[in-house]
Amino acid sequence: MQARRIAVMASGKGSNLRVILDAVRQGRCPVEVGLVLSDKADAGALAIARAAQVPRVCHLDPRDYADRAAFDAACADRIERAGCRWVVLAGYMRILSSSFVRRFAGRIVNIHPSLLPAFPGAHAVEDALAYGVKVSGCTVHLVDEVLDGGPILAQAVVPVRDDDDRASLHARIQREEHRLYPATLARMVTVGFDLDGRVVRWRDGA
Ligand code: GAR
């Protein structure tokens, strides 16, 4: 297993994957993207990965497996075979089985489009608008067995405007995601952190 090698799992358009790959290429994020894996054949993330010549790019179809655990085990095998230490979720829209989470305990990172613990789940941006919050943002966190409930690595705040709709608020949040995710992955593999209960303590004290 390579200490700085990551596997990125993505289901969607892949803008977070794109900024991670850009940051790696520009020397701002000292990780190596060893594998990109998607559960969707038409995910933009797969095309982005191929264009960037990621060494292993793969689509696995959940319908080809008996259940969630079997699908996740196939993903986990690919990740281990690729020698990846970290699993980076970038718009991966499937809930991970507990066996997967235990297999990579403390090594799975996710980005979520709200200030957790507010608005977990698949509709965070809509839920924040419907609730009427005046600020929202994004959270980079470790994944444990509680949905969107793991220890928080980093957060960024954006204002919510009265005339926002889902698209405008999500676009503002994504601008922050694109700054925060590569920067947090870089800190993770250079500075490192310890866990004090569920509290992340960065080793540079910042
Ligand atoms: C991102 O906004 C990410 O926070 C969100 O999906 C989007 C993926 O965008 N993730 C979740 O909602 C996870 N619950 P991308 O495909 O352009 O990177």
PDB file of C-alpha atoms and ligand atoms in Angstrom:
ATOM      1  CA  MET A   1       0.000   0.000   0.000  1.00  0.00           C
ATOM      2  CA  GLN A   2       1.368   3.428  -0.961  1.00  0.00           C
ATOM      3  CA  ALA A   3       0.976   6.079   1.782  1.00  0.00           C
ATOM      4  CA  ARG A   4      -0.101   8.863  -0.570  1.00  0.00           C
ATOM      5  CA  ARG A   5      -2.011   6.848  -3.155  1.00  0.00           C
ATOM      6  CA  ILE A   6      -5.768   7.497  -3.265  1.00  0.00           C
ATOM      7  CA  ALA A   7      -8.730   5.817  -4.919  1.00  0.00           C
ATOM      8  CA  VAL A   8     -11.481   8.242  -5.921  1.00  0.00           C
ATOM      9  CA  MET A   9     -15.061   6.950  -5.994  1.00  0.00           C
ATOM     10  CA  ALA A  10     -17.524   9.139  -7.891  1.00  0.00           C
ATOM     11  CA  SER A  11     -21.034   8.810  -9.326  1.00  0.00           C
ATOM     12  CA  GLY A  12     -21.543  12.191 -10.970  1.00  0.00           C
ATOM     13  CA  LYS A  13     -20.080  14.893 -13.134  1.00  0.00           C
ATOM     14  CA  GLY A  14     -16.724  14.716 -11.388  1.00  0.00           C
ATOM     15  CA  SER A  15     -15.852  18.365 -10.797  1.00  0.00           C
ATOM     16  CA  ASN A  16     -14.235  17.502  -7.465  1.00  0.00           C
ATOM     17  CA  LEU A  17     -12.183  14.764  -9.122  1.00  0.00           C
ATOM     18  CA  ARG A  18     -11.143  17.297 -11.780  1.00  0.00           C
ATOM     19  CA  VAL A  19      -9.855  19.835  -9.242  1.00  0.00           C
ATOM     20  CA  ILE A  20      -8.011  17.106  -7.320  1.00  0.00           C
ATOM     21  CA  LEU A  21      -6.289  15.970 -10.536  1.00  0.00           C
ATOM     22  CA  ASP A  22      -5.493  19.614 -11.423  1.00  0.00           C
ATOM     23  CA  ALA A  23      -4.017  20.210  -7.968  1.00  0.00           C
ATOM     24  CA  VAL A  24      -1.893  17.061  -8.239  1.00  0.00           C
ATOM     25  CA  ARG A  25      -0.616  18.094 -11.664  1.00  0.00           C
ATOM     26  CA  GLN A  26       0.192  21.604 -10.456  1.00  0.00           C
ATOM     27  CA  GLY A  27       2.076  20.293  -7.412  1.00  0.00           C
ATOM     28  CA  ARG A  28      -0.415  21.643  -4.858  1.00  0.00           C
ATOM     29  CA  CYS A  29      -1.626  18.268  -3.658  1.00  0.00           C
ATOM     30  CA  PRO A  30       1.024  15.577  -3.123  1.00  0.00           C
ATOM     31  CA  VAL A  31      -1.236  12.566  -3.581  1.00  0.00           C
ATOM     32  CA  GLU A  32      -1.240  10.042  -6.392  1.00  0.00           C
ATOM     33  CA  VAL A  33      -4.611   9.139  -7.905  1.00  0.00           C
ATOM     34  CA  GLY A  34      -4.137   5.393  -8.405  1.00  0.00           C
ATOM     35  CA  LEU A  35      -7.714   4.451  -9.256  1.00  0.00           C
ATOM     36  CA  VAL A  36     -11.008   6.092 -10.183  1.00  0.00           C
ATOM     37  CA  LEU A  37     -14.033   3.900  -9.683  1.00  0.00           C
ATOM     38  CA  SER A  38     -17.678   4.648 -10.495  1.00  0.00           C
ATOM     39  CA  ASP A  39     -20.987   2.873 -10.046  1.00  0.00           C
ATOM     40  CA  LYS A  40     -22.379   4.776 -13.081  1.00  0.00           C
ATOM     41  CA  ALA A  41     -21.261   3.958 -16.622  1.00  0.00           C
ATOM     42  CA  ASP A  42     -21.997   7.522 -17.809  1.00  0.00           C
ATOM     43  CA  ALA A  43     -20.363   9.365 -14.897  1.00  0.00           C
ATOM     44  CA  GLY A  44     -18.440  12.416 -16.078  1.00  0.00           C
ATOM     45  CA  ALA A  45     -15.809  11.411 -13.546  1.00  0.00           C
ATOM     46  CA  LEU A  46     -14.836   8.394 -15.671  1.00  0.00           C
ATOM     47  CA  ALA A  47     -14.208  10.558 -18.740  1.00  0.00           C
ATOM     48  CA  ILE A  48     -12.213  13.047 -16.671  1.00  0.00           C
ATOM     49  CA  ALA A  49     -10.114  10.216 -15.219  1.00  0.00           C
ATOM     50  CA  ARG A  50      -9.423   8.707 -18.637  1.00  0.00           C
ATOM     51  CA  ALA A  51      -8.465  12.084 -20.092  1.00  0.00           C
ATOM     52  CA  ALA A  52      -6.055  12.613 -17.189  1.00  0.00           C
ATOM     53  CA  GLN A  53      -4.570   9.160 -17.785  1.00  0.00           C
ATOM     54  CA  VAL A  54      -5.296   7.855 -14.314  1.00  0.00           C
ATOM     55  CA  PRO A  55      -3.654   4.395 -14.352  1.00  0.00           C
ATOM     56  CA  ARG A  56      -6.803   2.480 -13.405  1.00  0.00           C
ATOM     57  CA  VAL A  57     -10.304   3.693 -14.304  1.00  0.00           C
ATOM     58  CA  CYS A  58     -13.172   1.362 -13.732  1.00  0.00           C
ATOM     59  CA  HIS A  59     -16.954   1.120 -13.748  1.00  0.00           C
ATOM     60  CA  LEU A  60     -18.624  -1.563 -11.666  1.00  0.00           C
ATOM     61  CA  ASP A  61     -22.394  -2.001 -12.025  1.00  0.00           C
ATOM     62  CA  PRO A  62     -24.205  -2.690  -8.734  1.00  0.00           C
ATOM     63  CA  ARG A  63     -26.815  -4.710 -10.687  1.00  0.00           C
ATOM     64  CA  ASP A  64     -24.152  -7.319 -11.399  1.00  0.00           C
ATOM     65  CA  TYR A  65     -23.833  -8.160  -7.700  1.00  0.00           C
ATOM     66  CA  ALA A  66     -26.118 -10.026  -5.310  1.00  0.00           C
ATOM     67  CA  ASP A  67     -26.288  -7.259  -2.720  1.00  0.00           C
ATOM     68  CA  ARG A  68     -24.633  -4.109  -1.417  1.00  0.00           C
ATOM     69  CA  ALA A  69     -21.988  -6.002   0.547  1.00  0.00           C
ATOM     70  CA  ALA A  70     -20.956  -8.015  -2.522  1.00  0.00           C
ATOM     71  CA  PHE A  71     -20.707  -4.876  -4.671  1.00  0.00           C
ATOM     72  CA  ASP A  72     -18.712  -3.050  -2.006  1.00  0.00           C
ATOM     73  CA  ALA A  73     -16.389  -6.039  -1.587  1.00  0.00           C
ATOM     74  CA  ALA A  74     -15.640  -5.956  -5.332  1.00  0.00           C
ATOM     75  CA  CYS A  75     -14.863  -2.223  -5.076  1.00  0.00           C
ATOM     76  CA  ALA A  76     -12.682  -2.826  -2.017  1.00  0.00           C
ATOM     77  CA  ASP A  77     -10.717  -5.542  -3.830  1.00  0.00           C
ATOM     78  CA  ARG A  78     -10.003  -3.143  -6.716  1.00  0.00           C
ATOM     79  CA  ILE A  79      -8.871  -0.449  -4.292  1.00  0.00           C
ATOM     80  CA  GLU A  80      -6.516  -2.800  -2.457  1.00  0.00           C
ATOM     81  CA  ARG A  81      -5.144  -4.282  -5.655  1.00  0.00           C
ATOM     82  CA  ALA A  82      -4.358  -0.739  -6.820  1.00  0.00           C
ATOM     83  CA  GLY A  83      -2.313  -0.208  -3.639  1.00  0.00           C
ATOM     84  CA  CYS A  84      -4.386   2.757  -2.451  1.00  0.00           C
ATOM     85  CA  ARG A  85      -4.203   3.778   1.188  1.00  0.00           C
ATOM     86  CA  TRP A  86      -7.022   6.352   1.031  1.00  0.00           C
ATOM     87  CA  VAL A  87     -10.559   6.140  -0.331  1.00  0.00           C
ATOM     88  CA  VAL A  88     -11.762   9.580  -1.432  1.00  0.00           C
ATOM     89  CA  LEU A  89     -15.480   9.934  -2.111  1.00  0.00           C
ATOM     90  CA  ALA A  90     -16.205  12.722  -4.585  1.00  0.00           C
ATOM     91  CA  GLY A  91     -19.927  12.795  -5.247  1.00  0.00           C
ATOM     92  CA  TYR A  92     -20.273   9.056  -4.623  1.00  0.00           C
ATOM     93  CA  MET A  93     -24.005   8.643  -4.124  1.00  0.00           C
ATOM     94  CA  ARG A  94     -24.227   5.135  -2.663  1.00  0.00           C
ATOM     95  CA  ILE A  95     -24.276   4.328   1.025  1.00  0.00           C
ATOM     96  CA  LEU A  96     -21.269   2.201   1.925  1.00  0.00           C
ATOM     97  CA  SER A  97     -21.802  -1.108   3.721  1.00  0.00           C
ATOM     98  CA  SER A  98     -20.382  -1.465   7.223  1.00  0.00           C
ATOM     99  CA  SER A  99     -17.984  -4.138   6.038  1.00  0.00           C
ATOM    100  CA  PHE A 100     -16.463  -1.672   3.537  1.00  0.00           C
ATOM    101  CA  VAL A 101     -16.247   1.062   6.172  1.00  0.00           C
ATOM    102  CA  ARG A 102     -14.544  -1.307   8.626  1.00  0.00           C
ATOM    103  CA  ARG A 103     -12.101  -2.545   5.990  1.00  0.00           C
ATOM    104  CA  PHE A 104     -10.838   1.021   5.382  1.00  0.00           C
ATOM    105  CA  ALA A 105     -11.509   2.374   8.883  1.00  0.00           C
ATOM    106  CA  GLY A 106     -10.165   5.912   9.301  1.00  0.00           C
ATOM    107  CA  ARG A 107      -9.029   5.999   5.660  1.00  0.00           C
ATOM    108  CA  ILE A 108     -12.275   6.987   3.866  1.00  0.00           C
ATOM    109  CA  VAL A 109     -12.865  10.691   3.237  1.00  0.00           C
ATOM    110  CA  ASN A 110     -16.030  12.329   1.929  1.00  0.00           C
ATOM    111  CA  ILE A 111     -17.131  15.794   0.879  1.00  0.00           C
ATOM    112  CA  HIS A 112     -20.677  16.832   1.684  1.00  0.00           C
ATOM    113  CA  PRO A 113     -22.499  19.990   0.517  1.00  0.00           C
ATOM    114  CA  SER A 114     -23.625  21.320   3.924  1.00  0.00           C
ATOM    115  CA  LEU A 115     -22.193  22.295   7.273  1.00  0.00           C
ATOM    116  CA  LEU A 116     -22.541  18.951   9.015  1.00  0.00           C
ATOM    117  CA  PRO A 117     -24.123  17.898  11.298  1.00  0.00           C
ATOM    118  CA  ALA A 118     -26.821  20.014   9.596  1.00  0.00           C
ATOM    119  CA  PHE A 119     -28.481  18.437   6.573  1.00  0.00           C
ATOM    120  CA  PRO A 120     -26.952  14.980   6.126  1.00  0.00           C
ATOM    121  CA  GLY A 121     -28.231  12.775   3.307  1.00  0.00           C
ATOM    122  CA  ALA A 122     -28.672  13.013  -0.432  1.00  0.00           C
ATOM    123  CA  HIS A 123     -30.603  16.330  -0.574  1.00  0.00           C
ATOM    124  CA  ALA A 124     -28.435  18.596   1.560  1.00  0.00           C
ATOM    125  CA  VAL A 125     -28.700  21.704  -0.613  1.00  0.00           C
ATOM    126  CA  GLU A 126     -32.501  21.511  -0.990  1.00  0.00           C
ATOM    127  CA  ASP A 127     -32.874  20.763   2.729  1.00  0.00           C
ATOM    128  CA  ALA A 128     -30.777  23.801   3.706  1.00  0.00           C
ATOM    129  CA  LEU A 129     -32.872  26.079   1.437  1.00  0.00           C
ATOM    130  CA  ALA A 130     -36.155  24.665   2.728  1.00  0.00           C
ATOM    131  CA  TYR A 131     -35.030  25.149   6.331  1.00  0.00           C
ATOM    132  CA  GLY A 132     -34.167  28.787   5.660  1.00  0.00           C
ATOM    133  CA  VAL A 133     -30.588  28.862   6.962  1.00  0.00           C
ATOM    134  CA  LYS A 134     -28.639  32.027   6.153  1.00  0.00           C
ATOM    135  CA  VAL A 135     -25.274  30.318   5.793  1.00  0.00           C
ATOM    136  CA  SER A 136     -24.378  26.906   4.470  1.00  0.00           C
ATOM    137  CA  GLY A 137     -21.185  25.402   3.073  1.00  0.00           C
ATOM    138  CA  CYS A 138     -19.328  22.157   2.740  1.00  0.00           C
ATOM    139  CA  THR A 139     -17.693  19.609   5.015  1.00  0.00           C
ATOM    140  CA  VAL A 140     -14.790  17.238   4.444  1.00  0.00           C
ATOM    141  CA  HIS A 141     -15.055  14.379   6.899  1.00  0.00           C
ATOM    142  CA  LEU A 142     -13.944  10.855   7.652  1.00  0.00           C
ATOM    143  CA  VAL A 143     -16.538   8.211   6.924  1.00  0.00           C
ATOM    144  CA  ASP A 144     -17.755   5.965   9.700  1.00  0.00           C
ATOM    145  CA  GLU A 145     -20.870   3.846   9.980  1.00  0.00           C
ATOM    146  CA  VAL A 146     -23.159   6.822  10.667  1.00  0.00           C
ATOM    147  CA  LEU A 147     -24.369   8.451   7.431  1.00  0.00           C
ATOM    148  CA  ASP A 148     -22.470  11.757   7.027  1.00  0.00           C
ATOM    149  CA  GLY A 149     -21.593  11.467  10.711  1.00  0.00           C
ATOM    150  CA  GLY A 150     -17.828  10.886  10.854  1.00  0.00           C
ATOM    151  CA  PRO A 151     -15.132  13.156  12.326  1.00  0.00           C
ATOM    152  CA  ILE A 152     -14.824  16.541  10.603  1.00  0.00           C
ATOM    153  CA  LEU A 153     -11.542  17.362   8.844  1.00  0.00           C
ATOM    154  CA  ALA A 154     -12.450  20.781   7.402  1.00  0.00           C
ATOM    155  CA  GLN A 155     -15.403  23.053   6.656  1.00  0.00           C
ATOM    156  CA  ALA A 156     -16.043  26.180   4.607  1.00  0.00           C
ATOM    157  CA  VAL A 157     -18.978  28.568   4.864  1.00  0.00           C
ATOM    158  CA  VAL A 158     -20.957  30.322   2.129  1.00  0.00           C
ATOM    159  CA  PRO A 159     -23.826  32.812   2.466  1.00  0.00           C
ATOM    160  CA  VAL A 160     -27.348  31.797   1.442  1.00  0.00           C
ATOM    161  CA  ARG A 161     -29.118  34.564  -0.497  1.00  0.00           C
ATOM    162  CA  ASP A 162     -32.863  35.166  -0.494  1.00  0.00           C
ATOM    163  CA  ASP A 163     -33.126  34.501  -4.222  1.00  0.00           C
ATOM    164  CA  ASP A 164     -31.059  31.312  -4.211  1.00  0.00           C
ATOM    165  CA  ASP A 165     -32.393  28.155  -5.782  1.00  0.00           C
ATOM    166  CA  ARG A 166     -30.803  24.726  -5.582  1.00  0.00           C
ATOM    167  CA  ALA A 167     -28.570  25.378  -8.585  1.00  0.00           C
ATOM    168  CA  SER A 168     -27.262  28.785  -7.476  1.00  0.00           C
ATOM    169  CA  LEU A 169     -26.562  27.694  -3.900  1.00  0.00           C
ATOM    170  CA  HIS A 170     -24.941  24.445  -5.031  1.00  0.00           C
ATOM    171  CA  ALA A 171     -22.715  26.368  -7.457  1.00  0.00           C
ATOM    172  CA  ARG A 172     -21.559  28.672  -4.633  1.00  0.00           C
ATOM    173  CA  ILE A 173     -20.912  25.672  -2.366  1.00  0.00           C
ATOM    174  CA  GLN A 174     -19.016  23.882  -5.121  1.00  0.00           C
ATOM    175  CA  ARG A 175     -16.635  26.827  -5.540  1.00  0.00           C
ATOM    176  CA  GLU A 176     -15.655  26.265  -1.911  1.00  0.00           C
ATOM    177  CA  GLU A 177     -15.534  22.469  -2.339  1.00  0.00           C
ATOM    178  CA  HIS A 178     -13.068  22.907  -5.170  1.00  0.00           C
ATOM    179  CA  ARG A 179     -10.743  24.913  -2.942  1.00  0.00           C
ATOM    180  CA  LEU A 180     -11.236  22.885   0.232  1.00  0.00           C
ATOM    181  CA  TYR A 181     -11.023  19.274  -0.959  1.00  0.00           C
ATOM    182  CA  PRO A 182      -7.554  19.313  -2.612  1.00  0.00           C
ATOM    183  CA  ALA A 183      -6.202  21.458   0.239  1.00  0.00           C
ATOM    184  CA  THR A 184      -7.545  19.065   2.878  1.00  0.00           C
ATOM    185  CA  LEU A 185      -6.212  15.984   1.077  1.00  0.00           C
ATOM    186  CA  ALA A 186      -2.821  17.696   0.883  1.00  0.00           C
ATOM    187  CA  ARG A 187      -2.842  18.391   4.646  1.00  0.00           C
ATOM    188  CA  MET A 188      -3.967  14.843   5.328  1.00  0.00           C
ATOM    189  CA  VAL A 189      -0.896  13.306   3.661  1.00  0.00           C
ATOM    190  CA  THR A 190       1.641  15.939   4.730  1.00  0.00           C
ATOM    191  CA  VAL A 191       0.603  17.274   8.165  1.00  0.00           C
ATOM    192  CA  GLY A 192      -1.567  14.344   9.301  1.00  0.00           C
ATOM    193  CA  PHE A 193      -4.034  14.245  12.164  1.00  0.00           C
ATOM    194  CA  ASP A 194      -4.957  12.344  15.308  1.00  0.00           C
ATOM    195  CA  LEU A 195      -8.408  11.568  16.608  1.00  0.00           C
ATOM    196  CA  ASP A 196      -9.422  12.691  20.082  1.00  0.00           C
ATOM    197  CA  GLY A 197     -12.752  10.887  20.307  1.00  0.00           C
ATOM    198  CA  ARG A 198     -14.488  12.259  17.242  1.00  0.00           C
ATOM    199  CA  VAL A 199     -12.444  15.453  17.219  1.00  0.00           C
ATOM    200  CA  VAL A 200      -9.746  15.749  14.546  1.00  0.00           C
ATOM    201  CA  ARG A 201      -6.492  17.312  15.842  1.00  0.00           C
ATOM    202  CA  TRP A 202      -4.174  18.341  13.012  1.00  0.00           C
ATOM    203  CA  ARG A 203      -0.567  17.624  13.915  1.00  0.00           C
ATOM    204  CA  ASP A 204       0.541  21.200  13.117  1.00  0.00           C
ATOM    205  CA  GLY A 205      -1.909  22.477  15.706  1.00  0.00           C
ATOM    206  CA  ALA A 206      -3.711  24.702  13.169  1.00  0.00           C
TER     207      ALA A 206
HETATM  208  C1  GAR B   1     -20.665  17.604  -4.544  1.00  0.00           C
HETATM  209  O1  GAR B   1     -21.296  18.828  -4.339  1.00  0.00           O
HETATM  210  C2  GAR B   1     -20.611  16.786  -3.273  1.00  0.00           C
HETATM  211  O2  GAR B   1     -20.527  17.584  -2.139  1.00  0.00           O
HETATM  212  C3  GAR B   1     -21.922  16.059  -3.328  1.00  0.00           C
HETATM  213  O3  GAR B   1     -22.076  15.700  -4.680  1.00  0.00           O
HETATM  214  C4  GAR B   1     -21.482  16.704  -5.488  1.00  0.00           C
HETATM  215  C5  GAR B   1     -20.624  16.031  -6.519  1.00  0.00           C
HETATM  216  O4  GAR B   1     -20.175  16.932  -7.467  1.00  0.00           O
HETATM  217  N1  GAR B   1     -21.924  14.907  -2.487  1.00  0.00           N
HETATM  218  C6  GAR B   1     -22.977  14.490  -1.816  1.00  0.00           C
HETATM  219  O5  GAR B   1     -24.057  15.038  -1.868  1.00  0.00           O
HETATM  220  C7  GAR B   1     -22.721  13.262  -0.948  1.00  0.00           C
HETATM  221  N2  GAR B   1     -23.807  13.052  -0.064  1.00  0.00           N
HETATM  222  P1  GAR B   1     -19.086  16.544  -8.542  1.00  0.00           P
HETATM  223  O6  GAR B   1     -19.532  15.247  -9.227  1.00  0.00           O
HETATM  224  O7  GAR B   1     -19.084  17.687  -9.496  1.00  0.00           O
HETATM  225  O8  GAR B   1     -17.764  16.384  -7.852  1.00  0.00           O
END
